Amino acid sequence: MKIVIAGAGAVGTHLSKLLSTERHDCVLIDDDEERLENVDSNYDIMALNSSPTSIKTLKDAGVSSADLFVGVTRHESRNITACALAHALGAKKTVARVDNYEYLKPQNEKIFHDMGVDSLVYPEVLAAKDIISGLQMSWVRQRVDVHDGALVLLGIKLREGCEILNQPLKDLCGPEDPYHVVAVKRDGETIIPGGLDQLHLNDLAYFMTTKEYIPYIRKIVGKEHYTDVKNVIIMGGGKTSVRAALTIPDYMNVKIIEKDAERCEKLNQLLAESDAMVIHGDGRDLALLEEEGIRSTQAFVALTGNAETNILACLTAKKLGVRKTIAMVENLDYVSMAESLDIGTIINKKTIAA
C-alpha cells in the first residue's frame, strides 16, 4: 500500500516505522525539519519537509495514488483540512486525529464523511478503552480484540500458580486445544515460540483464544484467585481520566485525585452524569491515599502527564497492597523499564493511536 502520513510527531513517526517495517510505501510530511531529522534512517520512509495542508505538497507526496492518508499533526483542524484535501486529490481513505469528543458522536459521522474524512482517531478515548479493559480483567496485562471480537489476544504475566510452566508448547497448544501461545516477552526480548519452546516463571505470555475460553485461560495460568476490581483510584484529572470515568462499569466505584483546584471544579462539571468522586489533593501523598481507602482499593490508575510520577505512584500503590496498577507512560523509552518494574498495564496514547 501507499500511505501518506501528515505529522512527524510521536504518533506519526511511530506509525510510519510500523508500516515501513511491513513493507508499505510510506511518505512522512512535516513542516518542522527537526522532527523529520529524528526519523531513523534504518527505516524506508520518504520524508517531505513542507506544510501538510499545501495542495502542492500533497501532490508531490503522491496522494492521488495513496491507499491511505493519515493526519496526525498536533492540531486537529490541520488534520481535518489535510484529509479533506487529500480526499479531493484522490486518496482512497483518510484518517484524522482529533481532540474533540463531540466529533466522535454517531450523528456527526456523515458530516466528516462528506468532508472527505473516513475515520477519526481520538487517542484519549482509545486509552480509556484499554484502561477499562484492564480493570474488567485485572489478571490480564493486555487485551486486544481481533476481527471484531471473534478472537481475543491476552497478555498475561505468569506466576507460580501457573500450571503450564516448563512444558513444551507442542504438548499444550495442539489442534484440539482452545488457545495458542503466539508470543512471549522474556528479559526484554520478544520470542515467537515454536513447539519445543517452554513458558517460564515471570514470562509475559500472549494467548490467542476466543471469548468463551477466557475462563479456561484464567484457570490454567493460575489467576482464578485474583479479586475483581470494585474500587478504583485514579491519579490525575486529564482528558483520559474523564473518558475512563464516564465509561467505567456501574459496579465500580471511582475516585479521581487531582492537585489543581480549578481542574477539580472543571472535573465536577464534566463528570456530573457519573458517580465518580473528585478529590483535591496530591496522589503521591501517602496520608491522603490512606484516608481515601487505598488498602481496600483493588486498582490504582496513574494518569498524570509525568511518566516518572505515574511509575513511582504505581509502585507505592503496589506496596500498599493494590493488586492492579495502570500507569500512563508517554515517553516510549520508559515503557520497557516500567514493564520490568512489574507495573500491571502500561498505557501509551501514541502507540495506541498508531
PDB file of C-alpha atoms in Angstrom, residues 2 4-6 29 52-55 57-59 61-71 78-96 109-119:
ATOM      1  CA  LYS A   2       0.998   3.608  -0.495  1.00  0.00           C
ATOM      2  CA  VAL A   4       0.992   9.281   3.299  1.00  0.00           C
ATOM      3  CA  ILE A   5       1.262  10.483   6.904  1.00  0.00           C
ATOM      4  CA  ALA A   6       0.982  14.144   7.885  1.00  0.00           C
ATOM      5  CA  ILE A  29       5.182  15.066   5.839  1.00  0.00           C
ATOM      6  CA  PRO A  52       0.652  19.072   5.062  1.00  0.00           C
ATOM      7  CA  THR A  53      -2.165  21.467   4.130  1.00  0.00           C
ATOM      8  CA  SER A  54      -0.397  22.638   0.960  1.00  0.00           C
ATOM      9  CA  ILE A  55      -2.004  21.263  -2.204  1.00  0.00           C
ATOM     10  CA  THR A  57       2.934  19.323  -1.094  1.00  0.00           C
ATOM     11  CA  LEU A  58       0.157  16.741  -1.175  1.00  0.00           C
ATOM     12  CA  LYS A  59       0.556  16.349  -4.917  1.00  0.00           C
ATOM     13  CA  ALA A  61       3.708  13.295  -1.871  1.00  0.00           C
ATOM     14  CA  GLY A  62       1.583  11.384  -4.377  1.00  0.00           C
ATOM     15  CA  VAL A  63      -1.738  11.433  -2.524  1.00  0.00           C
ATOM     16  CA  SER A  64      -3.588  10.947  -5.815  1.00  0.00           C
ATOM     17  CA  SER A  65      -2.393   7.329  -5.783  1.00  0.00           C
ATOM     18  CA  ALA A  66      -2.406   6.880  -1.980  1.00  0.00           C
ATOM     19  CA  ASP A  67      -4.356   3.995  -0.490  1.00  0.00           C
ATOM     20  CA  LEU A  68      -4.368   5.753   2.864  1.00  0.00           C
ATOM     21  CA  PHE A  69      -3.801   9.292   4.124  1.00  0.00           C
ATOM     22  CA  VAL A  70      -3.339   9.847   7.870  1.00  0.00           C
ATOM     23  CA  GLY A  71      -3.429  13.267   9.527  1.00  0.00           C
ATOM     24  CA  ARG A  78      -4.900  20.831  10.203  1.00  0.00           C
ATOM     25  CA  ASN A  79      -5.570  17.095  10.274  1.00  0.00           C
ATOM     26  CA  ILE A  80      -9.162  17.523   9.083  1.00  0.00           C
ATOM     27  CA  THR A  81      -8.151  20.042   6.407  1.00  0.00           C
ATOM     28  CA  ALA A  82      -5.308  17.846   5.167  1.00  0.00           C
ATOM     29  CA  CYS A  83      -7.636  14.815   4.988  1.00  0.00           C
ATOM     30  CA  ALA A  84     -10.278  16.778   3.069  1.00  0.00           C
ATOM     31  CA  LEU A  85      -7.662  17.982   0.559  1.00  0.00           C
ATOM     32  CA  ALA A  86      -6.117  14.511   0.220  1.00  0.00           C
ATOM     33  CA  HIS A  87      -9.557  13.012  -0.415  1.00  0.00           C
ATOM     34  CA  ALA A  88     -10.286  15.635  -3.082  1.00  0.00           C
ATOM     35  CA  LEU A  89      -6.932  14.861  -4.728  1.00  0.00           C
ATOM     36  CA  GLY A  90      -7.697  11.132  -4.926  1.00  0.00           C
ATOM     37  CA  ALA A  91      -6.621   9.414  -1.677  1.00  0.00           C
ATOM     38  CA  LYS A  92      -8.729   6.263  -1.266  1.00  0.00           C
ATOM     39  CA  LYS A  93      -9.125   6.503   2.527  1.00  0.00           C
ATOM     40  CA  THR A  94      -8.362   9.200   5.093  1.00  0.00           C
ATOM     41  CA  VAL A  95      -7.941   9.146   8.877  1.00  0.00           C
ATOM     42  CA  ALA A  96      -7.682  12.230  11.116  1.00  0.00           C
ATOM     43  CA  GLU A 109     -20.174  10.785  11.211  1.00  0.00           C
ATOM     44  CA  LYS A 110     -21.854  11.868   7.958  1.00  0.00           C
ATOM     45  CA  ILE A 111     -20.579  15.445   8.358  1.00  0.00           C
ATOM     46  CA  PHE A 112     -16.970  14.264   8.328  1.00  0.00           C
ATOM     47  CA  HIS A 113     -17.600  11.682   5.630  1.00  0.00           C
ATOM     48  CA  ASP A 114     -18.994  14.413   3.375  1.00  0.00           C
ATOM     49  CA  MET A 115     -15.865  16.467   4.094  1.00  0.00           C
ATOM     50  CA  GLY A 116     -13.677  13.576   2.943  1.00  0.00           C
ATOM     51  CA  VAL A 117     -12.656  12.217   6.369  1.00  0.00           C
ATOM     52  CA  ASP A 118     -13.387   8.494   6.557  1.00  0.00           C
ATOM     53  CA  SER A 119     -12.303   7.850  10.128  1.00  0.00           C
TER      54      SER A 119
END
